[in-house]
């Protein structure tokens, strides 16, 4: 095991789109363990839009300090342990940060990854991504068979699972995504009924045509004008699931407030946000449900893996350009 630890730390808070200049690489000694802690060698990092928030401001977690290692979920292998519950060789999921080695204690929320589970699946379909899709759709959206469900960010990690879960429930599903290739994947491979390319199509006109009875559930990953177009077409007692607002994360101080929210009054609609961590005690329920759909061949997912710790800042930027397919991961080491 190496005694030095390469880390990517926050150099300056982003103004607008993240760039390489917001980060710097440093090398520190691997820290010594205290009782109850264990040392993890990072194998994969989960690149999530929420990191953009964490390095910017206090959110549902305190902001990452300038000079601190960038907070990030990841999967790795235990290489040293002073915790009887985690043994050398175990695979774990935890808040590892953008670094080669992480000292993990209770505050990093570690969870064992059972043997036989692929680490990339543990960070995607069986991880926070899959759980966000499952609990966000079922607990906040509560779709019923025959209803129309619209998903934004539909070809992304979360959105692609949401759409398939809604199809499995017998809903009509419309996806909104940012390229012709992504739209084709949604309708040809994932069974979406309609896909709308928000970069080339008139989103409002396409939604009107695709949802003649209105939108019963809008699962929103994007916010902004796409949310506004969906609100204009919300059905009586429709539900808007505020999962994310990636179109606004670069400019939160001037976030766009959708004027069509007023429709929620006349249509008795509900718009509700959630943070997936609140459902952590129930994750096994989601894992079992998604595992069953996978086994039946009713759930497909894509992963884009980029190599090397140094590529993490660029990978984070790619979430905002859409230059990835499905779940975006950084591979830090073989293991
Ligand atoms: N509430 C929670 O607890 C929770 C948990 C996890 C994730 N989330 C949220 O869920 C959303 C999806 O996260 P993810 O991890 O699954 O990422 P993802 O969807 O795999 O990646 C983000 C996607 O957003 C799309 N996008 C980026 N900028 C956009 C813009 N200006 N307008 C429209 N689309 C844009 C891009 O796809 P296109 O190519 O289609 O543009 C990109 O691929 C994010 O908003 C995230 O913050 C929330």
CSV table of C-alpha atoms and ligand atoms in Angstrom, one decimal:
chain,number,residue,atom,x,y,z
A,1,UNK,CA,0.0,0.0,0.0
A,2,UNK,CA,1.2,3.5,-0.8
A,3,UNK,CA,1.9,5.9,2.1
A,4,UNK,CA,1.1,8.9,0.0
A,5,UNK,CA,-2.4,10.0,-1.0
A,6,UNK,CA,-3.2,12.0,-4.2
A,7,UNK,CA,-6.2,14.2,-3.6
A,8,UNK,CA,-8.1,16.8,-5.6
A,9,UNK,CA,-9.1,19.7,-3.4
A,10,UNK,CA,-11.3,22.7,-4.0
A,11,UNK,CA,-9.2,25.7,-5.0
A,12,UNK,CA,-11.9,28.3,-5.7
A,13,UNK,CA,-15.7,28.1,-5.7
A,14,UNK,CA,-17.2,28.0,-9.2
A,15,UNK,CA,-18.8,31.0,-10.8
A,16,UNK,CA,-21.0,29.5,-13.5
A,17,UNK,CA,-19.7,26.3,-15.2
A,18,UNK,CA,-17.1,24.3,-13.3
A,19,UNK,CA,-13.6,24.4,-14.8
A,20,UNK,CA,-10.3,22.7,-14.1
A,21,UNK,CA,-9.2,26.0,-12.4
A,22,UNK,CA,-11.7,25.4,-9.6
A,23,UNK,CA,-9.6,22.5,-8.4
A,24,UNK,CA,-6.0,21.6,-7.6
A,25,UNK,CA,-4.2,18.3,-7.0
A,26,UNK,CA,-2.1,17.7,-3.9
A,27,UNK,CA,-0.3,14.8,-2.3
A,28,UNK,CA,-0.6,14.2,1.5
A,29,UNK,CA,0.5,11.4,3.7
A,30,UNK,CA,-2.1,8.7,4.2
A,31,UNK,CA,-3.7,9.5,7.6
A,32,UNK,CA,-3.4,7.2,10.6
A,33,UNK,CA,-6.5,5.3,11.8
A,34,UNK,CA,-8.2,5.8,15.1
A,35,UNK,CA,-10.4,3.1,16.7
A,36,UNK,CA,-13.6,2.5,14.7
A,37,UNK,CA,-12.1,3.8,11.4
A,38,UNK,CA,-10.8,2.0,8.4
A,39,UNK,CA,-8.8,2.9,5.3
A,40,UNK,CA,-10.4,2.5,1.9
A,41,UNK,CA,-8.5,2.5,-1.4
A,42,UNK,CA,-10.8,4.3,-3.9
A,43,UNK,CA,-11.7,2.3,-6.9
A,44,UNK,CA,-14.6,4.3,-8.5
A,45,UNK,CA,-16.0,7.7,-7.9
A,46,UNK,CA,-19.6,8.5,-8.5
A,47,UNK,CA,-19.9,11.8,-10.4
A,48,UNK,CA,-23.1,13.5,-9.3
A,49,UNK,CA,-24.7,16.9,-10.1
A,50,UNK,CA,-25.0,17.5,-6.3
A,51,UNK,CA,-21.2,17.9,-6.2
A,52,UNK,CA,-21.7,21.2,-8.0
A,53,UNK,CA,-23.9,22.3,-5.1
A,54,UNK,CA,-21.5,21.0,-2.4
A,55,UNK,CA,-18.6,23.0,-3.7
A,56,UNK,CA,-20.7,26.2,-4.1
A,57,UNK,CA,-22.8,26.6,-0.9
A,58,UNK,CA,-24.5,25.0,2.1
A,59,UNK,CA,-27.2,22.7,0.8
A,60,UNK,CA,-28.5,19.6,2.7
A,61,UNK,CA,-24.9,19.2,3.7
A,62,UNK,CA,-22.4,21.9,4.6
A,63,UNK,CA,-20.4,23.4,1.7
A,64,UNK,CA,-17.0,21.8,1.0
A,65,UNK,CA,-14.4,24.2,2.4
A,66,UNK,CA,-11.9,25.8,0.0
A,67,UNK,CA,-8.7,23.7,0.4
A,68,UNK,CA,-10.6,20.6,1.4
A,69,UNK,CA,-10.9,17.4,-0.6
A,70,UNK,CA,-13.9,17.5,-2.9
A,71,UNK,CA,-16.7,15.5,-1.4
A,72,UNK,CA,-17.9,12.6,-3.5
A,73,UNK,CA,-19.5,9.2,-3.1
A,74,UNK,CA,-17.5,6.3,-4.3
A,75,UNK,CA,-16.8,2.6,-4.0
A,76,UNK,CA,-13.5,1.0,-2.8
A,77,UNK,CA,-11.8,-1.8,-1.0
A,78,UNK,CA,-10.8,-1.8,2.7
A,79,UNK,CA,-7.0,-2.0,3.0
A,80,UNK,CA,-6.6,-1.5,6.7
A,81,UNK,CA,-9.1,-1.6,9.5
A,82,UNK,CA,-9.7,-0.7,13.1
A,83,UNK,CA,-13.4,-1.4,12.8
A,84,UNK,CA,-14.6,-4.9,13.5
A,85,UNK,CA,-17.5,-4.6,11.1
A,86,UNK,CA,-15.3,-3.8,8.1
A,87,UNK,CA,-12.4,-6.2,7.2
A,88,UNK,CA,-9.5,-5.9,4.8
A,89,UNK,CA,-10.7,-6.9,1.3
A,90,UNK,CA,-14.3,-5.9,1.9
A,91,UNK,CA,-15.9,-3.6,-0.8
A,92,UNK,CA,-17.6,-0.6,0.6
A,93,UNK,CA,-19.7,2.3,-0.6
A,94,UNK,CA,-19.0,5.6,1.2
A,95,UNK,CA,-18.3,9.3,1.0
A,96,UNK,CA,-14.7,8.8,-0.1
A,97,UNK,CA,-13.9,12.1,-1.7
A,98,UNK,CA,-11.8,12.8,-4.8
A,99,UNK,CA,-8.7,11.0,-3.4
A,100,UNK,CA,-6.8,7.7,-3.7
A,101,UNK,CA,-7.3,6.7,0.0
A,102,UNK,CA,-10.0,7.7,2.4
A,103,UNK,CA,-10.1,7.3,6.2
A,104,UNK,CA,-13.7,6.2,6.8
A,105,UNK,CA,-15.7,6.5,10.0
A,106,UNK,CA,-19.4,6.7,10.9
A,107,UNK,CA,-19.7,10.2,9.5
A,108,UNK,CA,-18.8,9.0,6.0
A,109,UNK,CA,-21.9,6.8,6.0
A,110,UNK,CA,-20.2,3.6,4.9
A,111,UNK,CA,-22.2,0.6,3.7
A,112,UNK,CA,-20.8,-2.9,2.8
A,113,UNK,CA,-21.2,-3.9,-0.9
A,114,UNK,CA,-22.2,-7.6,-0.9
A,115,UNK,CA,-19.8,-9.9,-2.7
A,116,UNK,CA,-20.9,-10.5,-6.3
A,117,UNK,CA,-22.3,-7.0,-6.9
A,118,UNK,CA,-20.4,-5.2,-9.6
A,119,UNK,CA,-19.0,-2.0,-8.1
A,120,UNK,CA,-20.3,0.1,-11.1
A,121,UNK,CA,-23.8,-1.3,-10.4
A,122,UNK,CA,-23.4,-0.5,-6.7
A,123,UNK,CA,-22.8,3.1,-7.7
A,124,UNK,CA,-25.6,3.3,-10.2
A,125,UNK,CA,-28.7,1.1,-10.4
A,126,UNK,CA,-28.2,-0.3,-6.8
A,127,UNK,CA,-26.8,3.0,-5.5
A,128,UNK,CA,-28.1,6.5,-4.8
A,129,UNK,CA,-29.1,6.9,-8.5
A,130,UNK,CA,-31.4,3.9,-8.6
A,131,UNK,CA,-32.8,4.7,-5.2
A,132,UNK,CA,-33.5,8.3,-6.2
A,133,UNK,CA,-35.5,7.0,-9.2
A,134,UNK,CA,-37.4,4.4,-7.2
A,135,UNK,CA,-38.3,6.4,-4.2
A,136,UNK,CA,-38.8,9.7,-6.0
A,137,UNK,CA,-41.2,8.2,-8.5
A,138,UNK,CA,-43.1,5.9,-6.1
A,139,UNK,CA,-43.2,8.0,-3.0
A,140,UNK,CA,-43.6,11.5,-4.5
A,141,UNK,CA,-44.9,10.9,-8.0
A,142,UNK,CA,-47.1,7.9,-7.0
A,143,UNK,CA,-48.0,6.9,-10.6
A,144,UNK,CA,-51.0,4.7,-11.4
A,145,UNK,CA,-51.3,2.4,-14.4
A,146,UNK,CA,-52.7,4.3,-17.4
A,147,UNK,CA,-51.4,7.6,-16.3
A,148,UNK,CA,-49.0,9.8,-18.3
A,149,UNK,CA,-45.5,10.3,-16.8
A,150,UNK,CA,-43.1,12.8,-18.3
A,151,UNK,CA,-39.4,12.6,-17.3
A,152,UNK,CA,-36.8,15.3,-18.0
A,153,UNK,CA,-33.1,14.4,-18.1
A,154,UNK,CA,-34.6,11.2,-19.3
A,155,UNK,CA,-31.5,9.6,-20.8
A,156,UNK,CA,-29.4,10.4,-17.7
A,157,UNK,CA,-28.6,8.0,-14.9
A,158,UNK,CA,-31.7,8.7,-12.8
A,159,UNK,CA,-34.2,9.7,-15.6
A,160,UNK,CA,-33.6,6.5,-17.6
A,161,UNK,CA,-34.5,4.4,-14.6
A,162,UNK,CA,-37.5,6.5,-13.7
A,163,UNK,CA,-39.0,6.1,-17.2
A,164,UNK,CA,-38.6,2.3,-17.2
A,165,UNK,CA,-40.1,2.0,-13.7
A,166,UNK,CA,-43.1,4.0,-14.9
A,167,UNK,CA,-43.4,1.7,-18.0
A,168,UNK,CA,-43.3,-1.3,-15.7
A,169,UNK,CA,-46.2,0.2,-13.8
A,170,UNK,CA,-48.3,0.5,-17.0
A,171,UNK,CA,-47.9,4.2,-17.5
A,172,UNK,CA,-47.6,6.1,-20.8
A,173,UNK,CA,-44.0,7.6,-20.6
A,174,UNK,CA,-42.6,10.6,-22.4
A,175,UNK,CA,-38.9,11.4,-22.0
A,176,UNK,CA,-37.1,14.7,-22.7
A,177,UNK,CA,-33.4,14.5,-23.5
A,178,UNK,CA,-30.7,16.5,-25.3
A,179,UNK,CA,-29.7,14.6,-28.5
A,180,UNK,CA,-31.3,12.5,-31.3
A,181,UNK,CA,-29.2,9.5,-30.2
A,182,UNK,CA,-30.4,9.7,-26.6
A,183,UNK,CA,-34.0,10.1,-27.8
A,184,UNK,CA,-33.6,7.0,-30.0
A,185,UNK,CA,-32.2,5.0,-27.1
A,186,UNK,CA,-35.2,5.9,-25.0
A,187,UNK,CA,-37.9,4.8,-27.5
A,188,UNK,CA,-36.0,2.0,-29.2
A,189,UNK,CA,-34.3,0.3,-26.3
A,190,UNK,CA,-36.0,1.5,-23.1
A,191,UNK,CA,-39.6,1.4,-24.3
A,192,UNK,CA,-40.5,5.0,-23.8
A,193,UNK,CA,-43.6,5.9,-25.8
A,194,UNK,CA,-42.3,9.3,-27.0
A,195,UNK,CA,-39.0,11.1,-26.7
A,196,UNK,CA,-38.5,14.9,-27.2
A,197,UNK,CA,-35.2,16.5,-28.0
A,198,UNK,CA,-35.3,19.7,-26.1
A,199,UNK,CA,-32.4,21.1,-28.1
A,200,UNK,CA,-34.1,20.8,-31.5
A,201,UNK,CA,-37.9,20.3,-30.8
A,202,UNK,CA,-40.5,22.8,-29.7
A,203,UNK,CA,-40.9,21.2,-26.2
A,204,UNK,CA,-44.3,22.7,-25.5
A,205,UNK,CA,-45.8,21.7,-28.8
A,206,UNK,CA,-44.4,18.2,-28.5
A,207,UNK,CA,-45.7,17.8,-24.9
A,208,UNK,CA,-49.2,18.9,-26.0
A,209,UNK,CA,-49.2,16.3,-28.8
A,210,UNK,CA,-47.7,13.5,-26.6
A,211,UNK,CA,-49.9,14.1,-23.6
A,212,UNK,CA,-53.4,14.8,-24.9
A,213,UNK,CA,-54.9,14.2,-21.4
A,214,UNK,CA,-52.3,16.3,-19.7
A,215,UNK,CA,-49.3,15.2,-17.5
A,216,UNK,CA,-50.2,13.2,-14.4
A,217,UNK,CA,-46.6,12.9,-13.1
A,218,UNK,CA,-43.7,15.1,-14.1
A,219,UNK,CA,-40.4,13.8,-12.8
A,220,UNK,CA,-38.1,16.8,-13.1
A,221,UNK,CA,-34.3,16.5,-13.2
A,222,UNK,CA,-33.8,19.8,-15.0
A,223,UNK,CA,-36.0,22.7,-13.9
A,224,UNK,CA,-36.1,26.0,-15.9
A,225,UNK,CA,-38.2,26.4,-19.0
A,226,UNK,CA,-38.8,22.6,-19.3
A,227,UNK,CA,-40.4,22.6,-15.9
A,228,UNK,CA,-42.5,25.6,-17.0
A,229,UNK,CA,-43.7,23.8,-20.1
A,230,UNK,CA,-44.7,20.8,-18.1
A,231,UNK,CA,-46.5,22.9,-15.5
A,232,UNK,CA,-48.6,24.4,-18.4
A,233,UNK,CA,-49.9,20.9,-19.2
A,234,UNK,CA,-50.3,19.4,-15.7
A,235,UNK,CA,-53.4,17.3,-15.4
A,236,UNK,CA,-56.0,17.6,-12.7
A,237,UNK,CA,-54.4,16.4,-9.4
A,238,UNK,CA,-51.0,16.1,-11.2
A,239,UNK,CA,-47.8,15.6,-9.3
A,240,UNK,CA,-44.5,17.3,-10.0
A,241,UNK,CA,-41.5,15.5,-8.5
A,242,UNK,CA,-38.7,18.0,-7.9
A,243,UNK,CA,-35.7,15.7,-8.1
A,244,UNK,CA,-33.2,18.1,-9.5
A,245,UNK,CA,-32.8,21.4,-11.5
A,246,UNK,CA,-29.5,20.9,-13.3
A,247,UNK,CA,-30.3,23.7,-15.8
A,248,UNK,CA,-30.1,26.1,-12.8
A,249,UNK,CA,-27.1,24.8,-10.8
A,250,UNK,CA,-24.6,27.1,-12.5
A,251,UNK,CA,-26.7,30.2,-11.7
A,252,UNK,CA,-28.6,29.5,-8.5
A,253,UNK,CA,-28.6,33.1,-7.3
A,254,UNK,CA,-30.8,33.9,-10.3
A,255,UNK,CA,-32.7,30.7,-10.7
A,256,UNK,CA,-35.7,30.8,-13.0
A,257,UNK,CA,-39.0,30.7,-11.3
A,258,UNK,CA,-41.6,29.1,-13.6
A,259,UNK,CA,-44.6,31.4,-14.2
A,260,UNK,CA,-46.9,28.5,-15.0
A,261,UNK,CA,-46.7,27.3,-11.3
A,262,UNK,CA,-50.0,29.1,-10.9
A,263,UNK,CA,-51.7,26.2,-12.9
A,264,UNK,CA,-51.1,24.0,-9.8
A,265,UNK,CA,-53.9,25.9,-8.1
A,266,UNK,CA,-56.7,25.4,-10.6
A,267,UNK,CA,-55.6,21.9,-11.3
A,268,UNK,CA,-55.2,21.0,-7.6
A,269,UNK,CA,-51.6,19.9,-8.4
A,270,UNK,CA,-48.8,19.1,-6.0
A,271,UNK,CA,-45.1,20.0,-6.5
A,272,UNK,CA,-42.7,18.4,-4.0
A,273,UNK,CA,-39.0,18.1,-3.6
A,274,UNK,CA,-37.1,15.4,-1.8
A,275,UNK,CA,-33.6,14.3,-0.8
A,276,UNK,CA,-32.9,10.7,-1.3
A,277,UNK,CA,-30.9,10.4,2.0
A,278,UNK,CA,-34.2,10.6,3.9
A,279,UNK,CA,-35.0,7.2,2.4
A,280,UNK,CA,-31.7,5.5,3.4
A,281,UNK,CA,-33.4,3.2,6.0
A,282,UNK,CA,-35.6,1.7,3.2
A,283,UNK,CA,-32.9,1.3,0.5
A,284,UNK,CA,-33.1,-2.5,0.6
A,285,UNK,CA,-36.7,-2.2,-0.6
A,286,UNK,CA,-35.5,-0.3,-3.7
A,287,UNK,CA,-32.6,-2.7,-4.3
A,288,UNK,CA,-34.9,-5.7,-4.2
A,289,UNK,CA,-37.4,-4.1,-6.6
A,290,UNK,CA,-34.7,-2.9,-9.1
A,291,UNK,CA,-32.9,-6.3,-8.8
A,292,UNK,CA,-36.1,-8.1,-9.7
A,293,UNK,CA,-36.7,-5.9,-12.8
A,294,UNK,CA,-33.1,-6.4,-13.9
A,295,UNK,CA,-33.4,-10.1,-13.6
A,296,UNK,CA,-36.6,-10.1,-15.7
A,297,UNK,CA,-34.8,-8.0,-18.4
A,298,UNK,CA,-37.2,-5.1,-17.8
A,299,UNK,CA,-34.5,-2.6,-16.7
A,300,UNK,CA,-31.6,-1.5,-18.8
A,301,UNK,CA,-28.9,1.0,-17.9
A,302,UNK,CA,-25.8,2.5,-19.3
A,303,UNK,CA,-22.6,3.6,-17.6
A,304,UNK,CA,-19.8,5.9,-18.8
A,305,UNK,CA,-16.5,5.2,-17.1
A,306,UNK,CA,-13.6,7.7,-17.4
A,307,UNK,CA,-10.2,6.8,-16.3
A,308,UNK,CA,-8.0,8.4,-13.6
A,309,UNK,CA,-8.5,10.6,-10.5
A,310,UNK,CA,-7.3,13.6,-12.5
A,311,UNK,CA,-10.3,13.3,-14.9
A,312,UNK,CA,-12.8,13.9,-12.1
A,313,UNK,CA,-13.1,17.7,-12.6
A,314,UNK,CA,-13.7,17.2,-16.4
A,315,UNK,CA,-16.2,14.4,-15.6
A,316,UNK,CA,-18.2,16.8,-13.4
A,317,UNK,CA,-18.3,19.3,-16.2
A,318,UNK,CA,-19.6,16.7,-18.6
A,319,UNK,CA,-22.8,16.3,-16.5
A,320,UNK,CA,-23.7,19.8,-17.5
A,321,UNK,CA,-22.9,19.4,-21.2
A,322,UNK,CA,-24.6,16.0,-21.4
A,323,UNK,CA,-21.5,14.4,-22.9
A,324,UNK,CA,-22.0,11.0,-21.3
A,325,UNK,CA,-24.4,8.1,-21.5
A,326,UNK,CA,-26.2,7.1,-18.3
A,327,UNK,CA,-24.3,7.0,-15.0
A,328,UNK,CA,-21.0,8.8,-15.0
A,329,UNK,CA,-18.1,7.2,-13.0
A,330,UNK,CA,-14.4,7.8,-12.6
A,331,UNK,CA,-12.2,4.8,-12.3
A,332,UNK,CA,-9.4,5.6,-9.9
A,333,UNK,CA,-7.7,2.2,-9.5
A,334,UNK,CA,-8.1,-1.5,-10.4
A,335,UNK,CA,-9.3,-3.7,-7.6
B,1,LIG,N1,-33.2,14.8,-5.0
B,1,LIG,C1,-32.2,13.9,-4.8
B,1,LIG,O1,-32.0,13.3,-3.7
B,1,LIG,C2,-31.3,13.6,-6.0
B,1,LIG,C3,-30.4,12.5,-6.0
B,1,LIG,C4,-29.7,12.3,-7.1
B,1,LIG,C5,-29.8,13.1,-8.2
B,1,LIG,N2,-30.6,14.2,-8.2
B,1,LIG,C6,-30.8,15.1,-9.3
B,1,LIG,O2,-31.2,14.3,-10.4
B,1,LIG,C7,-30.8,14.9,-11.6
B,1,LIG,C8,-30.1,13.9,-12.5
B,1,LIG,O3,-28.9,13.5,-11.8
B,1,LIG,P1,-28.0,12.2,-12.4
B,1,LIG,O4,-27.0,11.9,-11.4
B,1,LIG,O5,-29.0,11.2,-12.9
B,1,LIG,O6,-27.3,12.9,-13.7
B,1,LIG,P2,-27.5,12.6,-15.2
B,1,LIG,O7,-29.0,12.7,-15.5
B,1,LIG,O8,-26.9,11.3,-15.6
B,1,LIG,O9,-26.7,13.7,-15.9
B,1,LIG,C9,-27.2,15.0,-16.0
B,1,LIG,C10,-27.9,15.2,-17.3
B,1,LIG,O10,-28.6,16.5,-17.3
B,1,LIG,C11,-28.8,16.9,-18.6
B,1,LIG,N3,-28.6,18.4,-18.6
B,1,LIG,C12,-27.5,19.1,-18.2
B,1,LIG,N4,-27.7,20.4,-18.3
B,1,LIG,C13,-29.0,20.5,-18.8
B,1,LIG,C14,-29.8,21.7,-19.2
B,1,LIG,N5,-29.3,22.9,-19.1
B,1,LIG,N6,-31.0,21.4,-19.6
B,1,LIG,C15,-31.5,20.2,-19.7
B,1,LIG,N7,-30.8,19.1,-19.4
B,1,LIG,C16,-29.6,19.3,-19.0
B,1,LIG,C17,-27.8,16.2,-19.5
B,1,LIG,O11,-28.5,15.4,-20.4
B,1,LIG,P3,-29.0,15.9,-21.8
B,1,LIG,O12,-27.9,15.4,-22.8
B,1,LIG,O13,-30.3,15.2,-22.0
B,1,LIG,O14,-29.0,17.4,-21.8
B,1,LIG,C18,-27.0,15.4,-18.5
B,1,LIG,O15,-26.6,14.2,-19.1
B,1,LIG,C19,-29.9,16.1,-11.2
B,1,LIG,O16,-30.7,17.3,-11.3
B,1,LIG,C20,-29.5,15.8,-9.8
B,1,LIG,O17,-29.2,16.9,-9.1
B,1,LIG,C21,-31.4,14.4,-7.1
